[in-house]
């Protein structure tokens, strides 16, 4: 009995499933991981994301030319304007989710396994931000990308606003970035008066 060959209508289902999983992991990284990658990691992740997208695009183009893949009938808009979707809209989505996965997971794993745990002191300030639908959130602004761990309550914001703050943060520092573990302490720095 011969194994069933993948139908030319099935390739896109595997890609859609992979994109769905990558989207979930990208959203998890944004909202749950307190990792700040270094600038060179961000650049490399962006270049790698673009490269992977073009490899996938080339793969599907070759399949299409060989008659092994067709645009699904249910994708009527894509069938009408394939260049618009495959060369503009899909890259915006695909490159973004590839980038988020590349910029977080491999560097974070390397940092957690081989990084150096330490406590750093950083200057900070309390800020008020606006989210979706007019919601307001409060956080402490630091040099790190993460905001989840630095969220504070409205009462804490009132206590810290317009103050110079020094924050001690427990981190793991590595070659590719910094993983923030926890806030050790927050101190208000009183301005010194010269006599």
mmCIF file of C-alpha atoms in Angstrom:
data_model
loop_
_atom_site.group_PDB
_atom_site.id
_atom_site.type_symbol
_atom_site.label_atom_id
_atom_site.label_comp_id
_atom_site.label_asym_id
_atom_site.label_seq_id
_atom_site.Cartn_x
_atom_site.Cartn_y
_atom_site.Cartn_z
ATOM 1 C CA UNK A 1 0.000 0.000 0.000
ATOM 2 C CA UNK A 2 1.491 3.351 -1.049
ATOM 3 C CA UNK A 3 1.506 6.167 1.493
ATOM 4 C CA UNK A 4 -0.965 8.878 0.572
ATOM 5 C CA UNK A 5 0.725 11.803 -1.130
ATOM 6 C CA UNK A 6 0.153 15.252 0.312
ATOM 7 C CA UNK A 7 -2.503 16.908 -1.801
ATOM 8 C CA UNK A 8 -1.722 20.220 -3.464
ATOM 9 C CA UNK A 9 -4.600 21.642 -1.438
ATOM 10 C CA UNK A 10 -3.022 20.654 1.892
ATOM 11 C CA UNK A 11 0.297 22.546 1.958
ATOM 12 C CA UNK A 12 -1.316 25.806 3.043
ATOM 13 C CA UNK A 13 -3.024 24.070 5.996
ATOM 14 C CA UNK A 14 0.345 23.072 7.444
ATOM 15 C CA UNK A 15 1.683 26.569 6.958
ATOM 16 C CA UNK A 16 -1.407 28.138 8.544
ATOM 17 C CA UNK A 17 -1.069 25.790 11.528
ATOM 18 C CA UNK A 18 2.626 26.669 11.897
ATOM 19 C CA UNK A 19 1.808 30.389 11.696
ATOM 20 C CA UNK A 20 -0.891 29.926 14.332
ATOM 21 C CA UNK A 21 1.597 28.283 16.730
ATOM 22 C CA UNK A 22 4.246 30.927 16.006
ATOM 23 C CA UNK A 23 1.691 33.671 16.664
ATOM 24 C CA UNK A 24 0.804 32.144 20.043
ATOM 25 C CA UNK A 25 4.478 31.883 21.038
ATOM 26 C CA UNK A 26 5.130 35.461 19.834
ATOM 27 C CA UNK A 27 2.231 36.816 21.912
ATOM 28 C CA UNK A 28 3.433 34.820 24.915
ATOM 29 C CA UNK A 29 6.908 36.320 24.496
ATOM 30 C CA UNK A 30 5.568 39.878 24.331
ATOM 31 C CA UNK A 31 3.285 39.619 27.340
ATOM 32 C CA UNK A 32 5.077 37.138 29.597
ATOM 33 C CA UNK A 33 8.840 37.181 29.066
ATOM 34 C CA UNK A 34 10.890 39.825 30.836
ATOM 35 C CA UNK A 35 13.829 39.694 28.473
ATOM 36 C CA UNK A 36 15.644 42.612 26.866
ATOM 37 C CA UNK A 37 17.693 41.565 23.833
ATOM 38 C CA UNK A 38 20.737 43.568 22.768
ATOM 39 C CA UNK A 39 20.625 45.663 19.608
ATOM 40 C CA UNK A 40 22.761 43.286 17.539
ATOM 41 C CA UNK A 41 20.341 40.458 18.398
ATOM 42 C CA UNK A 42 17.396 42.548 17.175
ATOM 43 C CA UNK A 43 19.150 43.269 13.868
ATOM 44 C CA UNK A 44 20.131 39.620 13.330
ATOM 45 C CA UNK A 45 16.618 38.417 14.213
ATOM 46 C CA UNK A 46 15.085 40.851 11.713
ATOM 47 C CA UNK A 47 17.440 39.743 8.921
ATOM 48 C CA UNK A 48 16.808 36.066 9.726
ATOM 49 C CA UNK A 49 13.023 36.631 9.755
ATOM 50 C CA UNK A 50 13.148 38.218 6.285
ATOM 51 C CA UNK A 51 15.364 35.410 4.985
ATOM 52 C CA UNK A 52 13.039 32.681 6.328
ATOM 53 C CA UNK A 53 10.021 34.415 4.783
ATOM 54 C CA UNK A 54 11.680 34.535 1.359
ATOM 55 C CA UNK A 55 12.676 30.863 1.628
ATOM 56 C CA UNK A 56 9.047 29.929 2.349
ATOM 57 C CA UNK A 57 7.824 32.180 -0.468
ATOM 58 C CA UNK A 58 10.312 30.635 -2.887
ATOM 59 C CA UNK A 59 9.319 27.128 -1.782
ATOM 60 C CA UNK A 60 5.643 27.807 -2.477
ATOM 61 C CA UNK A 61 6.481 29.499 -5.774
ATOM 62 C CA UNK A 62 8.392 26.373 -6.892
ATOM 63 C CA UNK A 63 5.488 24.153 -5.779
ATOM 64 C CA UNK A 64 3.073 26.393 -7.683
ATOM 65 C CA UNK A 65 5.194 26.294 -10.848
ATOM 66 C CA UNK A 66 5.334 22.486 -10.651
ATOM 67 C CA UNK A 67 1.559 22.304 -10.203
ATOM 68 C CA UNK A 68 1.880 20.870 -6.682
ATOM 69 C CA UNK A 69 0.182 23.793 -4.920
ATOM 70 C CA UNK A 70 -2.677 26.059 -5.844
ATOM 71 C CA UNK A 71 -4.220 28.968 -4.004
ATOM 72 C CA UNK A 72 -7.251 27.495 -2.169
ATOM 73 C CA UNK A 73 -10.646 28.270 -3.702
ATOM 74 C CA UNK A 74 -11.829 29.701 -0.390
ATOM 75 C CA UNK A 75 -9.139 32.405 -0.580
ATOM 76 C CA UNK A 76 -11.054 34.435 -3.193
ATOM 77 C CA UNK A 77 -9.365 37.749 -2.354
ATOM 78 C CA UNK A 78 -5.934 36.119 -2.578
ATOM 79 C CA UNK A 79 -6.794 34.535 -5.912
ATOM 80 C CA UNK A 80 -7.814 37.943 -7.285
ATOM 81 C CA UNK A 81 -4.715 39.778 -6.017
ATOM 82 C CA UNK A 82 -1.984 37.206 -5.204
ATOM 83 C CA UNK A 83 0.967 39.621 -5.509
ATOM 84 C CA UNK A 84 -0.621 42.075 -3.058
ATOM 85 C CA UNK A 85 -1.198 39.362 -0.459
ATOM 86 C CA UNK A 86 2.010 37.365 -0.895
ATOM 87 C CA UNK A 87 4.384 40.299 -1.391
ATOM 88 C CA UNK A 88 2.857 42.868 0.987
ATOM 89 C CA UNK A 89 0.354 41.652 3.582
ATOM 90 C CA UNK A 90 1.786 38.198 4.314
ATOM 91 C CA UNK A 91 5.366 39.495 4.734
ATOM 92 C CA UNK A 92 4.211 42.106 7.254
ATOM 93 C CA UNK A 93 2.620 39.387 9.358
ATOM 94 C CA UNK A 94 5.149 36.610 8.750
ATOM 95 C CA UNK A 95 8.283 38.694 9.285
ATOM 96 C CA UNK A 96 6.818 40.122 12.509
ATOM 97 C CA UNK A 97 6.018 36.766 14.079
ATOM 98 C CA UNK A 98 9.315 35.224 12.919
ATOM 99 C CA UNK A 99 11.163 38.234 14.324
ATOM 100 C CA UNK A 100 9.443 38.020 17.714
ATOM 101 C CA UNK A 101 10.219 34.316 18.033
ATOM 102 C CA UNK A 102 13.854 34.733 16.952
ATOM 103 C CA UNK A 103 14.520 37.796 19.105
ATOM 104 C CA UNK A 104 13.162 36.205 22.293
ATOM 105 C CA UNK A 105 13.525 32.443 22.510
ATOM 106 C CA UNK A 106 17.074 31.509 21.347
ATOM 107 C CA UNK A 107 18.762 34.512 23.072
ATOM 108 C CA UNK A 108 16.694 33.993 26.236
ATOM 109 C CA UNK A 109 17.595 30.307 26.399
ATOM 110 C CA UNK A 110 21.288 31.130 25.941
ATOM 111 C CA UNK A 111 21.111 33.861 28.600
ATOM 112 C CA UNK A 112 19.330 31.684 31.176
ATOM 113 C CA UNK A 113 21.727 28.766 30.638
ATOM 114 C CA UNK A 114 25.035 30.626 30.301
ATOM 115 C CA UNK A 115 24.387 34.110 31.692
ATOM 116 C CA UNK A 116 25.619 35.603 34.947
ATOM 117 C CA UNK A 117 23.117 36.291 37.754
ATOM 118 C CA UNK A 118 23.650 39.717 39.267
ATOM 119 C CA UNK A 119 21.887 42.644 40.908
ATOM 120 C CA UNK A 120 22.022 45.935 39.019
ATOM 121 C CA UNK A 121 21.012 49.436 40.045
ATOM 122 C CA UNK A 122 19.221 51.524 37.426
ATOM 123 C CA UNK A 123 17.688 54.971 37.343
ATOM 124 C CA UNK A 124 13.937 54.917 36.863
ATOM 125 C CA UNK A 125 10.811 57.046 36.911
ATOM 126 C CA UNK A 126 7.102 56.385 37.344
ATOM 127 C CA UNK A 127 5.008 56.892 34.199
ATOM 128 C CA UNK A 128 1.361 56.684 33.241
ATOM 129 C CA UNK A 129 0.431 54.954 29.996
ATOM 130 C CA UNK A 130 -2.730 54.465 27.991
ATOM 131 C CA UNK A 131 -3.800 51.088 26.672
ATOM 132 C CA UNK A 132 -6.572 49.966 24.396
ATOM 133 C CA UNK A 133 -10.085 51.389 24.822
ATOM 134 C CA UNK A 134 -8.812 54.258 26.962
ATOM 135 C CA UNK A 135 -7.514 52.076 29.793
ATOM 136 C CA UNK A 136 -4.764 53.568 31.943
ATOM 137 C CA UNK A 137 -1.821 51.674 33.366
ATOM 138 C CA UNK A 138 1.091 52.710 35.544
ATOM 139 C CA UNK A 139 4.633 51.450 35.368
ATOM 140 C CA UNK A 140 8.201 52.272 36.206
ATOM 141 C CA UNK A 141 10.247 53.288 33.184
ATOM 142 C CA UNK A 142 13.693 51.698 33.021
ATOM 143 C CA UNK A 143 16.330 51.071 30.341
ATOM 144 C CA UNK A 144 14.869 47.576 29.883
ATOM 145 C CA UNK A 145 12.255 46.699 27.265
ATOM 146 C CA UNK A 146 10.034 44.802 29.657
ATOM 147 C CA UNK A 147 7.010 46.511 31.146
ATOM 148 C CA UNK A 148 5.118 43.607 32.718
ATOM 149 C CA UNK A 149 7.398 43.214 35.718
ATOM 150 C CA UNK A 150 7.554 46.983 36.199
ATOM 151 C CA UNK A 151 3.784 47.558 36.410
ATOM 152 C CA UNK A 152 2.660 49.336 39.568
ATOM 153 C CA UNK A 153 -0.679 50.257 41.126
ATOM 154 C CA UNK A 154 -2.263 53.702 40.954
ATOM 155 C CA UNK A 155 -1.368 54.299 44.630
ATOM 156 C CA UNK A 156 2.275 53.380 44.004
ATOM 157 C CA UNK A 157 2.290 55.691 40.995
ATOM 158 C CA UNK A 158 1.039 58.590 43.137
ATOM 159 C CA UNK A 159 3.811 57.834 45.641
ATOM 160 C CA UNK A 160 6.580 57.640 43.029
ATOM 161 C CA UNK A 161 5.521 60.209 40.410
ATOM 162 C CA UNK A 162 7.817 63.181 39.793
ATOM 163 C CA UNK A 163 10.512 61.470 41.876
ATOM 164 C CA UNK A 164 14.001 60.336 40.923
ATOM 165 C CA UNK A 165 14.138 56.608 41.598
ATOM 166 C CA UNK A 166 16.932 54.109 41.959
ATOM 167 C CA UNK A 167 15.843 50.534 41.467
ATOM 168 C CA UNK A 168 17.782 47.394 42.324
ATOM 169 C CA UNK A 169 16.864 44.617 39.922
ATOM 170 C CA UNK A 170 17.897 40.971 40.039
ATOM 171 C CA UNK A 171 18.850 39.935 36.483
ATOM 172 C CA UNK A 172 20.728 37.350 34.467
ATOM 173 C CA UNK A 173 23.048 39.066 32.022
ATOM 174 C CA UNK A 174 24.332 37.315 28.955
ATOM 175 C CA UNK A 175 26.016 38.003 25.636
ATOM 176 C CA UNK A 176 22.633 38.333 23.879
ATOM 177 C CA UNK A 177 20.595 40.236 26.440
ATOM 178 C CA UNK A 178 19.279 40.569 29.974
ATOM 179 C CA UNK A 179 16.607 38.470 31.653
ATOM 180 C CA UNK A 180 14.869 40.335 34.484
ATOM 181 C CA UNK A 181 14.064 38.080 37.426
ATOM 182 C CA UNK A 182 12.647 40.402 40.080
ATOM 183 C CA UNK A 183 12.736 43.858 41.619
ATOM 184 C CA UNK A 184 14.817 43.873 44.790
ATOM 185 C CA UNK A 185 14.061 47.417 45.952
ATOM 186 C CA UNK A 186 12.964 50.896 44.860
ATOM 187 C CA UNK A 187 14.445 53.962 46.510
ATOM 188 C CA UNK A 188 13.452 57.603 46.134
ATOM 189 C CA UNK A 189 16.518 59.773 45.646
ATOM 190 C CA UNK A 190 16.253 63.073 47.440
ATOM 191 C CA UNK A 191 17.802 65.974 45.537
ATOM 192 C CA UNK A 192 20.848 67.380 47.328
ATOM 193 C CA UNK A 193 20.871 71.076 48.147
ATOM 194 C CA UNK A 194 24.095 73.028 47.692
ATOM 195 C CA UNK A 195 24.883 75.586 50.353
#
